[in-house]
Every structure is written in structure tokens, then in C-alpha cells.
Coordinates of C-alpha atoms in Angstrom, one line a residue:
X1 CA -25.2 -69.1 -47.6
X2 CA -28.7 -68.9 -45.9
X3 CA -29.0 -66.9 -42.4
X4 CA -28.8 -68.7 -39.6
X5 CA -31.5 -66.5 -37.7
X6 CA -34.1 -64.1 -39.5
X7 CA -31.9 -61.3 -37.7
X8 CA -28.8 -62.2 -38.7
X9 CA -28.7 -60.0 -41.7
X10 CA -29.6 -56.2 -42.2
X11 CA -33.4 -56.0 -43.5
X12 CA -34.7 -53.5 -46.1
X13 CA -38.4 -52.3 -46.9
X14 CA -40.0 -51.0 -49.6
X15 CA -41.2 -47.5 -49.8
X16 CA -44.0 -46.1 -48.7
X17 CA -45.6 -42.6 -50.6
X18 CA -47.7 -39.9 -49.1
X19 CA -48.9 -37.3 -52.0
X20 CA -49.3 -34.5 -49.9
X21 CA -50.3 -31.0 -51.5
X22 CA -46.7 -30.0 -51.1
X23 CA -44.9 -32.7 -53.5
X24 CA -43.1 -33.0 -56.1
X25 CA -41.8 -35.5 -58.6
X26 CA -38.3 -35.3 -56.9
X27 CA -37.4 -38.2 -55.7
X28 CA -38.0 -39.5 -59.1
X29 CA -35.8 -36.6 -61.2
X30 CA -33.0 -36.2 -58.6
X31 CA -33.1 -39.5 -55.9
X32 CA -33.7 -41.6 -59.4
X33 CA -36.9 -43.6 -57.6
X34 CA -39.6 -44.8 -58.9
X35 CA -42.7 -43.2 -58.1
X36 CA -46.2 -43.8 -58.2
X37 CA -48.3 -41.3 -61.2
X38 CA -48.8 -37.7 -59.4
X39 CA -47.6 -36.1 -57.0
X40 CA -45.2 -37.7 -54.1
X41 CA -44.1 -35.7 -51.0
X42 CA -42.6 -38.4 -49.1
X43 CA -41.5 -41.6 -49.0
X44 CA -41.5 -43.6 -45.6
X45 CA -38.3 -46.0 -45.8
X46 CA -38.0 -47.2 -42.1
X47 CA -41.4 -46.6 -40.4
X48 CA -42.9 -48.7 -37.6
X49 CA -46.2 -46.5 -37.5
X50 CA -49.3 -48.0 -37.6
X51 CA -50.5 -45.7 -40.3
X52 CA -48.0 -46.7 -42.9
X53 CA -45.7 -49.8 -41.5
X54 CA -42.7 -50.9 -43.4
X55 CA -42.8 -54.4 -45.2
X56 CA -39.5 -55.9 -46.1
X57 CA -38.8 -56.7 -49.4
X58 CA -36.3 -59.4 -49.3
X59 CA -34.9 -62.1 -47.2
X60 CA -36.3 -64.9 -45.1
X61 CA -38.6 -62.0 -43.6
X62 CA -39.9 -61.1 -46.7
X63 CA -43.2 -59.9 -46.5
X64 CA -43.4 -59.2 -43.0
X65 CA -44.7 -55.9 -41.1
X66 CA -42.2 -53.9 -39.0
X67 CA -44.4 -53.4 -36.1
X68 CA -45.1 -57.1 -36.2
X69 CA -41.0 -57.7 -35.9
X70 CA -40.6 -55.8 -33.1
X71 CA -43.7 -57.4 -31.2
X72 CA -41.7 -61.0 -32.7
X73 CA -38.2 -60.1 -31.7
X74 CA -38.4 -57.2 -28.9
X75 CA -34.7 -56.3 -27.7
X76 CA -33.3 -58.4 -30.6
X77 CA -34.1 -56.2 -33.0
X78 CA -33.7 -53.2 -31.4
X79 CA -30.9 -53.4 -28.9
X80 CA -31.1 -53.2 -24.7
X81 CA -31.5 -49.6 -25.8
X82 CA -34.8 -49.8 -27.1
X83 CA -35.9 -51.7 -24.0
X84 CA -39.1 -49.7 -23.8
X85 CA -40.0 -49.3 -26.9
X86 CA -40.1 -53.4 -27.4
X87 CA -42.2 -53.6 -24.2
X88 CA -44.2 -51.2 -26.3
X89 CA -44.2 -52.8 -29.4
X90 CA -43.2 -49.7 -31.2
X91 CA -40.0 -49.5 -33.6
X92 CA -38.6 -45.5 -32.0
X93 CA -37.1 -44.0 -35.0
X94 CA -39.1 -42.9 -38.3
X95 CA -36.7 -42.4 -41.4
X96 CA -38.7 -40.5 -44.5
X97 CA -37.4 -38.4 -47.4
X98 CA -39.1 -35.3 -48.3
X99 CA -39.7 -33.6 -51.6
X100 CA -41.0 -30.0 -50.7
X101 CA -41.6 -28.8 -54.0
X102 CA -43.8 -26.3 -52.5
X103 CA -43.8 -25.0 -49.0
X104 CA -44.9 -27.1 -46.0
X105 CA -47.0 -25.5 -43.4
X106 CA -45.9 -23.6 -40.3
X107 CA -46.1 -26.4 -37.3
X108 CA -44.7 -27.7 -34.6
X109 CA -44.6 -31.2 -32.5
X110 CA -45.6 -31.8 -29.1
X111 CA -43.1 -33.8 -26.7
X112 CA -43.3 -36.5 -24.9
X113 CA -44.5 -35.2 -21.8
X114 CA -47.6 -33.5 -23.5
X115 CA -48.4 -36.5 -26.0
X116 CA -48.5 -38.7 -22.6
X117 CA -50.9 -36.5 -21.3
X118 CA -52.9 -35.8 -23.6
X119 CA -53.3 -39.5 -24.5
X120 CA -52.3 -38.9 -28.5
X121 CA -51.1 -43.0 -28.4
X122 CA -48.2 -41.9 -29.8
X123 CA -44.8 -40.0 -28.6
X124 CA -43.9 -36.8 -28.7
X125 CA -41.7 -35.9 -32.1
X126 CA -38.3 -34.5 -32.2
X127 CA -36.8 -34.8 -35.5
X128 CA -33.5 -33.8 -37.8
X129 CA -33.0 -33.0 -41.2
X130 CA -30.6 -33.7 -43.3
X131 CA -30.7 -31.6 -46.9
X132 CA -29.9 -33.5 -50.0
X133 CA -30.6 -30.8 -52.3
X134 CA -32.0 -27.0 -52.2
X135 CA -32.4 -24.5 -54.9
X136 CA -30.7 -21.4 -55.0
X137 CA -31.9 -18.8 -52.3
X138 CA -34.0 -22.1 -50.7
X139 CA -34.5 -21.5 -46.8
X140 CA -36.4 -23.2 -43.8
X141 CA -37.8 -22.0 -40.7
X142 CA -36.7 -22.6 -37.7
X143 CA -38.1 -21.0 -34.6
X144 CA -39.6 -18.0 -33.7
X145 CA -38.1 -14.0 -34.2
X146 CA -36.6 -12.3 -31.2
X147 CA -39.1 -10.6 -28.7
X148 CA -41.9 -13.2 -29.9
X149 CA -43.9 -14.8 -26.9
X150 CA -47.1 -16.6 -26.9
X151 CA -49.0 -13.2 -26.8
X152 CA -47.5 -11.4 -30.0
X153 CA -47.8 -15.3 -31.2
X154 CA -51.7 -15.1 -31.1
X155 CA -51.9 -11.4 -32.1
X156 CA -50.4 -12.5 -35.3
X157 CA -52.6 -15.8 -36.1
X158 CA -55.7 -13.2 -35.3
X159 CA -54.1 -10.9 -38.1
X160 CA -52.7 -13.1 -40.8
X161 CA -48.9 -11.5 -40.1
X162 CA -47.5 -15.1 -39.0
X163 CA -45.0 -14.6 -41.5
X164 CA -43.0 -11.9 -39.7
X165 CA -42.9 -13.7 -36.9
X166 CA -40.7 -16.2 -38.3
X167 CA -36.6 -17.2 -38.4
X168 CA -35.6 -18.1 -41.9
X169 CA -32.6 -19.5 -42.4
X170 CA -30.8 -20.8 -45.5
X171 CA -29.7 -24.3 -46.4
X172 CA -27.4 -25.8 -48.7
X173 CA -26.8 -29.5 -49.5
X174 CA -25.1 -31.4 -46.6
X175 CA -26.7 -28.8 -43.9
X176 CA -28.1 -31.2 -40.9
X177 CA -30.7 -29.2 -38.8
X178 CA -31.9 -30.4 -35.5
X179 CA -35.5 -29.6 -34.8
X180 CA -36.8 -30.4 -31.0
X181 CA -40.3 -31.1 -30.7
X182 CA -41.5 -27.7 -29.4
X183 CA -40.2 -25.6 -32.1
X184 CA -41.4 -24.0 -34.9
X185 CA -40.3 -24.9 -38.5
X186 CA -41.1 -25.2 -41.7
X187 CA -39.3 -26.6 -45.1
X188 CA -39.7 -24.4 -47.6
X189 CA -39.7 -24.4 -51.2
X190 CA -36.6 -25.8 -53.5
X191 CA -35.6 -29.0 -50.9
X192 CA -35.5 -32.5 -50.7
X193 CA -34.1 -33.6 -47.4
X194 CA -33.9 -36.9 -45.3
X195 CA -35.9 -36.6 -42.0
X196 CA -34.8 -38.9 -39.0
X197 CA -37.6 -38.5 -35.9
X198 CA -39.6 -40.0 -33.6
X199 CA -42.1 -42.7 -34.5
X200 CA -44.8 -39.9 -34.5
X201 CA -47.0 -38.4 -36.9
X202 CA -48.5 -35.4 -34.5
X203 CA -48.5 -32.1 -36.4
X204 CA -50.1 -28.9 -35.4
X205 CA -50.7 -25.8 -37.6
X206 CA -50.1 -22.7 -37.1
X207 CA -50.1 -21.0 -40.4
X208 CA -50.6 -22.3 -43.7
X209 CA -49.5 -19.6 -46.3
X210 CA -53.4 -18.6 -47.0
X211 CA -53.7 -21.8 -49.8
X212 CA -56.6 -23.8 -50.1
X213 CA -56.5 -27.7 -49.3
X214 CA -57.0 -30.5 -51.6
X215 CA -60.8 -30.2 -51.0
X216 CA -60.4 -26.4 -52.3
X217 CA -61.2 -25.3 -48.2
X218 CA -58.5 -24.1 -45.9
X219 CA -56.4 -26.6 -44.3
X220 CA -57.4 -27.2 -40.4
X221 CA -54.8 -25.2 -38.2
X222 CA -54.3 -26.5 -34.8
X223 CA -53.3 -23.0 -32.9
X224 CA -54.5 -23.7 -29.5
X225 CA -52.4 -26.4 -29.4
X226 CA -49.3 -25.6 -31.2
X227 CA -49.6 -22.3 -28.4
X228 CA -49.4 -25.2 -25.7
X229 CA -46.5 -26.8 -26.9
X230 CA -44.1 -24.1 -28.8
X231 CA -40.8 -23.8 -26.2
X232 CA -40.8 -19.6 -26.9
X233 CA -37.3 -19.9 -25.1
X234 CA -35.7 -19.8 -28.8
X235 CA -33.0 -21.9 -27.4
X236 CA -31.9 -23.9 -30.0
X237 CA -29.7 -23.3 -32.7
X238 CA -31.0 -24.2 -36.5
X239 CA -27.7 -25.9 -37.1
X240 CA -24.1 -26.6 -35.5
X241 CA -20.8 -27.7 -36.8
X242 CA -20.9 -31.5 -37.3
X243 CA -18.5 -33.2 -34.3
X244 CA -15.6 -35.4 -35.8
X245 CA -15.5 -38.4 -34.0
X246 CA -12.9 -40.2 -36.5
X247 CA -11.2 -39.9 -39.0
X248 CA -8.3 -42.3 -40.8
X249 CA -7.9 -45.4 -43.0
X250 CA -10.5 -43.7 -45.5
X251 CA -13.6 -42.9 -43.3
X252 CA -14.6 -40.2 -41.5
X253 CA -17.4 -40.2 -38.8
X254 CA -18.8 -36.9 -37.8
X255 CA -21.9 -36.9 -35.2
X256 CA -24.8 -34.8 -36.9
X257 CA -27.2 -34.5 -34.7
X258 CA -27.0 -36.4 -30.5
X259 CA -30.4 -36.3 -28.4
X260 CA -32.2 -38.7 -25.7
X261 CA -34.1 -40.0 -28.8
X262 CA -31.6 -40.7 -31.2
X263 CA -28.1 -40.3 -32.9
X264 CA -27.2 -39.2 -35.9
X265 CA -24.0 -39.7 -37.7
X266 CA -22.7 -38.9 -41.4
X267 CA -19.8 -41.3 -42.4
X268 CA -17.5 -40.5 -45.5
X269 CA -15.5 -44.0 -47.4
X270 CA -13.7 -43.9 -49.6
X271 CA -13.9 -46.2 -52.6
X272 CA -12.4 -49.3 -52.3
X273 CA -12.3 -49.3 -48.1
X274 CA -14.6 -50.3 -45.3
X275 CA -16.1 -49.2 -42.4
X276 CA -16.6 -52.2 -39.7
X277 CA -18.4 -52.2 -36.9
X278 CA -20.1 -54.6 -34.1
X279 CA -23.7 -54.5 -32.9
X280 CA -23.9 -56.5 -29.4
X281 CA -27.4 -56.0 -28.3
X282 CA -27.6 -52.2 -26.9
X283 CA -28.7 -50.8 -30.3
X284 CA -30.0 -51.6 -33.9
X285 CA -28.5 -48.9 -36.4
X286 CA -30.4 -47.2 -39.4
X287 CA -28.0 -46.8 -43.0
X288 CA -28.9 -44.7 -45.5
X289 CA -26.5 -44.4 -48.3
X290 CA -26.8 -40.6 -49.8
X291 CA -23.8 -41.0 -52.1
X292 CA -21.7 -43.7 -53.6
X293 CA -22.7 -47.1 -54.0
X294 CA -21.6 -49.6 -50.8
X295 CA -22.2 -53.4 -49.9
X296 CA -23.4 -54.1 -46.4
X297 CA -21.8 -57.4 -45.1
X298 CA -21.4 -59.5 -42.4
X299 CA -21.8 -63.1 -40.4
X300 CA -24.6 -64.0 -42.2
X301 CA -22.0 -65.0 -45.3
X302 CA -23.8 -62.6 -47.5
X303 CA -23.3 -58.6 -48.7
X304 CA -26.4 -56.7 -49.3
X305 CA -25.6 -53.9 -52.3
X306 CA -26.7 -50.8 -51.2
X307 CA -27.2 -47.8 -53.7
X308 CA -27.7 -44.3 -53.0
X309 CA -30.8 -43.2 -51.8
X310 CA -31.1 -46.1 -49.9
X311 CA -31.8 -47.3 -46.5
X312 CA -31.1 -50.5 -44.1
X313 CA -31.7 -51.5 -40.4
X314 CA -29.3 -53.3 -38.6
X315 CA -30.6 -56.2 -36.2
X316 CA -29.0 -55.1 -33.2
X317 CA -27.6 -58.6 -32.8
X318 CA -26.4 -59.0 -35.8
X319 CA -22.6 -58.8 -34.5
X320 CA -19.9 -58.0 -36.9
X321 CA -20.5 -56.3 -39.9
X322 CA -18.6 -54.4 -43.0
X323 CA -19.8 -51.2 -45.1
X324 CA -17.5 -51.7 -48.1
X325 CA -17.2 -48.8 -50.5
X326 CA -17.5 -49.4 -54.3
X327 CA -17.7 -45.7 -55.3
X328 CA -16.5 -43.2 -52.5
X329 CA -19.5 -43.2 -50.6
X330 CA -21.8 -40.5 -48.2
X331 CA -24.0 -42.3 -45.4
X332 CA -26.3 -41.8 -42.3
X333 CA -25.9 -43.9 -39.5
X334 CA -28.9 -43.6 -37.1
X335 CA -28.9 -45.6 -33.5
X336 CA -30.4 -45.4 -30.1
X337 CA -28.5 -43.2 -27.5

């Protein structure tokens, strides 16, 4: 049956691939994707940023930029929500994975307050992980130790000692780790994760584990500004308990991660039952399926197959719709708070 309305189904993009120094071949020997030759550190599934827009890849829409829907279709695509961001013509959310077959740098993100400010043109960038695989012993970092203040903070950059000014903590698969703009982190080696943030792609450096670039120089760090943006309150925990939500019928909802930015949720099917839902306007809703396979179905008289690792937006007036389980399945479910 053809759609009534271009946003009367969910819409799906193809990938886009950064081969940053840090990459891997991953996402082709454990996610099962297909890659471009070399090496591929991430790949951008639901991105409205102007440096590497999404274009879907099937549908009536086929073919057409994500920043050029929203400027299209405003609060229809993205829910009463997401008011500001349509006035803005910017999709909010950024959904990547991430292949850190070698360690990323030190950095942190400014927020919002600072990137208005400082005129950046984009927002600031708070962000959660959510870790799909990590090798034995594999740890992030997350914040700053005890005791350290902006002070010891520039005492170590002037020495090289960065490193011991660091919280490591250690991840498994299925950890979720919510990183506000303002802290410092870093993935480490052994980890391929799913990253939900802000539509932002403002990093600075603070440390870069001494390795040359791609250009055989140093990397650029950024340490005056990460100084004026790390939060050295160390409030923030790397990780908390998920919070059940629901549970019965064969799914369970836990929220993952809840901010002014976004909402993250992991839902559990079982095979053979469904998750339904109704979007009425306040909010569009990102799906990734980790695990399982799942059809996403609803008005439009169709059901879009969804393997795993993959990833669908949900017009936000799309109404009714069904996540049916074929294989017990493992999902994210991202939406505007």
C-alpha cells in the first residue's frame, strides 16, 4: 500500500564513515556492515549535521537530505518537542557507532551556554554511550581524579602527566554511560559502542597519548578551551542502574539515560511479541535494533524489516505503530524530553 504522506512511515539512511586514526574494521567483523577499504571509526546513522547529513535510502523520500526534511516538515517530523530546533532547521539528536580500535583522545564538549557564546553555530554536546562490545580489561574515561582542579589540570598538560589525572572505569557490553558536555572522557581501546548526542561536532583536546597524526605531526590540542569548559565539580556518575519503566507481555523498557536533550531507553521483546506505541506530534523517536531481528509497522499499511545493527526515525506524526519481534530482540529508543 503506498503512504499516504511522505511522514507516514519510519525513514532510514544510509551510513555515513569517518576513518579517523583511531578505527578499526569492526563494524565490519562484529556489527557485519559493509565498509568502505581502510580504516572506519564511525559510522553516522541518523545525523542532521551539515558536515555529514543523512540521505534516506528508501521510500517516497528517497534521496533526500535530513537537514532539508526538517527545513520541509518542521514540527512534523520532529514533534512540538523539537519546536526550536525546526525554527532552526536543525535535526537535535546525532546517532553514530564507534569502532575504537585504538584509543580516542582525551576531550571534552562545551555546552550550550558556551557554544552560544562563543558563536561555534552549533550547540553545545552532551552525549551517552551505549557499549556493544569491549575486550577483556577494556576501560573508558570518565572525568577527572579526586583533588583535580583547573590548576593541577594545567600543571599536568605543561608536564605530559595527563594520564594520572584521569578516572578509568571499566565497561562491559550493555554498560550505558552518560557523558555531559563539560566532562572529560575518553573511549579507550577494545570497544565498539553506539553514541546518542547532540547534533554537534565540537571537540577539544586535552591530551593525545604522545601519537603522531595522520600528517606524521602531533594532533592540534585545544587546552585553553577544554580549561574553559571542563565542570571540575566531578559530579556525575560514569554509569547508574538502568530505571525499569515496564515490564510484562514480553517487553521490558528500562530508561538508560534522561536529560533536557534527550531520552534514552533500551527495550527487550521477546520473539514472536510486539511493542506498540503512538507518536502524536510531541516527539519523533530514534530505533536502533542491537539484537534480534524486528519489523517496524504501522498506518502506513507497510512493515519495514529491521536487522540488528540498525537504525530508524519515527515521524513524530506518524501515529500508531508496532515493533514486532522475529528473533527476541535488544533496542534503543531515543526521543525528545
Amino acid at each position: 500500500m503506498a503512504t499516504s504522506h511522505p511522514l507516514s512511515a519510519p525513514l532510514t539512511f544510509a551510513s555515513r564513515f569517518k576513518d579517523y586514526m583511531w578505527g578499526g574494521r569492526r563494524l565490519a567483523d562484529l556489527l557485519g556492515r559493509d565498509l568502505p577499504d581502510g580504516v572506519v571509526a564511525e559510522s553516522w546513522e541518523v545525523s542532521g549535521h551539515a558536515s555529514e547529513p543523512s540521505i534516506v535510502n528508501r521510500g517516497p523520500l528517497l534521496g533526500r537530505d535530513l537537514p532539508g526534511l526538517v527545513a520541509e516538515y518542521g514540527v512534523s517530523l520532529l514533534g512540538t518537542r523539537g519546536r526550536e530546533a525546526a525554527e532552526r532547521g536543525v535535526f537535535p539528536l546525532l546517532v553514530k557507532l564507534l569502532d575504537a580500535t585504538h584509543a580516542l583522545s582525551v576531550q571534552v564538549h562545551p555546552g550550550n551556554e558556551y557554544a552560544a557564546a562563543h558563536n561555534l553555530g552549533e550547540p553545545g554536546k552532551t552525549e551517552m554511550w551505549y557499549v556493544l562490545h569491549a575486550e577483556q580489561g577494556a576501560c573508558i574515561i570518565h572525568g577527572l581524579q579526586a583533588g583535580t582542579d583547573r590548576a593541577a589540570l594545567r600543571r599536568a598538560v605543561a608536564r605530559g602527566t595527563v594520564p594520572d589525572c584521569l578516572n578509568r572505569v571499566p565497561v562491559s557490553p550493555g554498560d550505558a554511560i552518560f557523558v555531559p558536555a563539560g566532562t572529560v572522557h575518553g573511549i579507550l581501546s577494545g570497544i565498539v559502542l553506539v553514541e546518542i548526542q547532540q547534533c554537534s561536532d565540537t571537540t577539544y583536546r586535552i591530551h593525545d597519548w604522545d601519537r603522531p597524526g595522520p600528517d606524521g605531526r602531533p594532533r592540534q590540542l585545544h587546552v585553553e578551551r577544554a580549561l574553559d569548559v571542563i565542570d571540575f565539580s566531578g559530579a556525575v556518575p560514569a554509569s547508574t542502574a538502568p530505571r525499569l519503566v515496564h515490564e510484562g507481555g514480553g517487553v521490558k523498557r528500562e530508561v538508560l539515560a534522561e536529560c533536557e536533550h534527550f531520552v534514552v531507553e533500551r527495550l527487550g521483546v521477546d520473539a514472536a511479541c510486539d511493542f506498540e506505541a503512538r507518536l502524536g506530534g510531541e516527539t519523533c523517536e530514534v530505533w536502533g535494533i542491537l539484537s534480534g531481528s524486528a519489523t517496524l509497522g504501522g498506518g502506513w499499511g507497510g512493515a519495514l524489516p529491521l536487522q540488528s545493527v540498525g537504525f530508524a526515525l519515527v515521524p513524530a506524526t506518524m501515529g500508531r505503530f508496532r515493533v514486532r519481534a522475529g528473533d527476541a530482540v535488544v533496542a534503543l529508543r531515543a526521543y525528545l524530553p
